[in-house]
CSV table of C-alpha atoms in Angstrom, one decimal:
chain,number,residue,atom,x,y,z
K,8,UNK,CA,0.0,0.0,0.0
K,9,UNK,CA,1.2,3.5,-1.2
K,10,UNK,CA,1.5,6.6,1.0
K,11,UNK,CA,-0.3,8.7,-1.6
K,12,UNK,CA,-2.4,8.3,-4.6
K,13,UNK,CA,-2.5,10.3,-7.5
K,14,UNK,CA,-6.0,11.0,-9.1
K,15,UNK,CA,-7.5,10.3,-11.9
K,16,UNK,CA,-9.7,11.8,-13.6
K,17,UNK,CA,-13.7,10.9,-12.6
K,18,UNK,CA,-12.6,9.4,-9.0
K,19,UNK,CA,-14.7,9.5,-6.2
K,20,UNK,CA,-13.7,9.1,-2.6
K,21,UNK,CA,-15.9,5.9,-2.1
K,22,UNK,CA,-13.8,4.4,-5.1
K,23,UNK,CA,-10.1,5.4,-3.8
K,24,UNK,CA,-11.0,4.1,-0.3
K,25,UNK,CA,-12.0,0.6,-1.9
K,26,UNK,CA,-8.9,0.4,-4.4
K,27,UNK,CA,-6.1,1.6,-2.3
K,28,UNK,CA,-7.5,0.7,1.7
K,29,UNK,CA,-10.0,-2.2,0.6
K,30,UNK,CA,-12.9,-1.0,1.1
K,31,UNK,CA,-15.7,1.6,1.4
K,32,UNK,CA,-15.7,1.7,4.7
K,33,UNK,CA,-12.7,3.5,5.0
K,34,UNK,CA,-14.0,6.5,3.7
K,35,UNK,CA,-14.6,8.5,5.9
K,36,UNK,CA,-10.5,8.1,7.0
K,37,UNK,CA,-9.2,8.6,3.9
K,38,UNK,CA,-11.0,12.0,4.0
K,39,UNK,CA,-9.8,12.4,7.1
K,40,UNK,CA,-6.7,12.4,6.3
K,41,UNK,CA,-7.2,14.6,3.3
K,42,UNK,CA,-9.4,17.9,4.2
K,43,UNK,CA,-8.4,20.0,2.0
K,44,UNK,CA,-10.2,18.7,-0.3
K,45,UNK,CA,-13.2,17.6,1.7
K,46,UNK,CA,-15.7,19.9,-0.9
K,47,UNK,CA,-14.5,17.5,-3.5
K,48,UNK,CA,-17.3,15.1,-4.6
K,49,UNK,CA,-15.8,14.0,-8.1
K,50,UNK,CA,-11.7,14.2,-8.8
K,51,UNK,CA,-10.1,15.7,-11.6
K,52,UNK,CA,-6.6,13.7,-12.7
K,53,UNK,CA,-3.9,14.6,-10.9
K,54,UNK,CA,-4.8,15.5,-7.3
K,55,UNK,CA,-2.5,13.6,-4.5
K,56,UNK,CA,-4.3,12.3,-1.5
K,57,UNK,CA,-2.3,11.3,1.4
K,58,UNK,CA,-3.6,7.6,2.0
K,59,UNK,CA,-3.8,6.7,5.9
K,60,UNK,CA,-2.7,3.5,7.8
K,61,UNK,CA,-5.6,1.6,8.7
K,62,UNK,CA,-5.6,-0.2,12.0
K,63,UNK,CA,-8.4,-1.7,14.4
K,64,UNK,CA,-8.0,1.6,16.5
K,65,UNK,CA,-8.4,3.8,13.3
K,66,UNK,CA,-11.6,5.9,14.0
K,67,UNK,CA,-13.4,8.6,12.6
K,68,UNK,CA,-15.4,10.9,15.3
K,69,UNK,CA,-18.4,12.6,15.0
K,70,UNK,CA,-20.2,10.5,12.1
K,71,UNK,CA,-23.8,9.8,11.6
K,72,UNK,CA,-25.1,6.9,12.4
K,73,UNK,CA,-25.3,5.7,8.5
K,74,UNK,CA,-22.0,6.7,7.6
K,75,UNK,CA,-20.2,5.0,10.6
K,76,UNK,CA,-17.7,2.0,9.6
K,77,UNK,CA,-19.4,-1.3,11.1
K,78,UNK,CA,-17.0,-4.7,11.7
């Protein structure tokens, strides 16, 4: 697994989280760990996004219920 990840064009963060972290569940850590861009619903090619470890501890705060990570 990379540090970063470099865009491309039409990405979504759903998408990103599932093919660099392994799933859609990790969404909400990968934006997270890139606000910056949090207003960003579709990608344009080139963007980098810092990609963030995931362990069992990893956990986003302040979710709503239907957005929270389930294991």
């Amino acid at each position: 697994m990379s540090d970063s990840y470099r865009t491309k064009s039409g990405d979504t963060w759903d998408l990103i989280a599932y093919n660099e972290l392994g799933a859609c569940k990790y969404t909400p850590l990968l934006m997270d760990a890139n606000r910056e861009y949090i207003d960003t619903a579709i990608f344009s090619a080139g963007t980098i996004l810092n990609i963030p470890d995931i362990t069992r501890s990893a956990v986003v705060k302040n979710l709503p219920p239907w957005k929270k990570a389930t294991t």
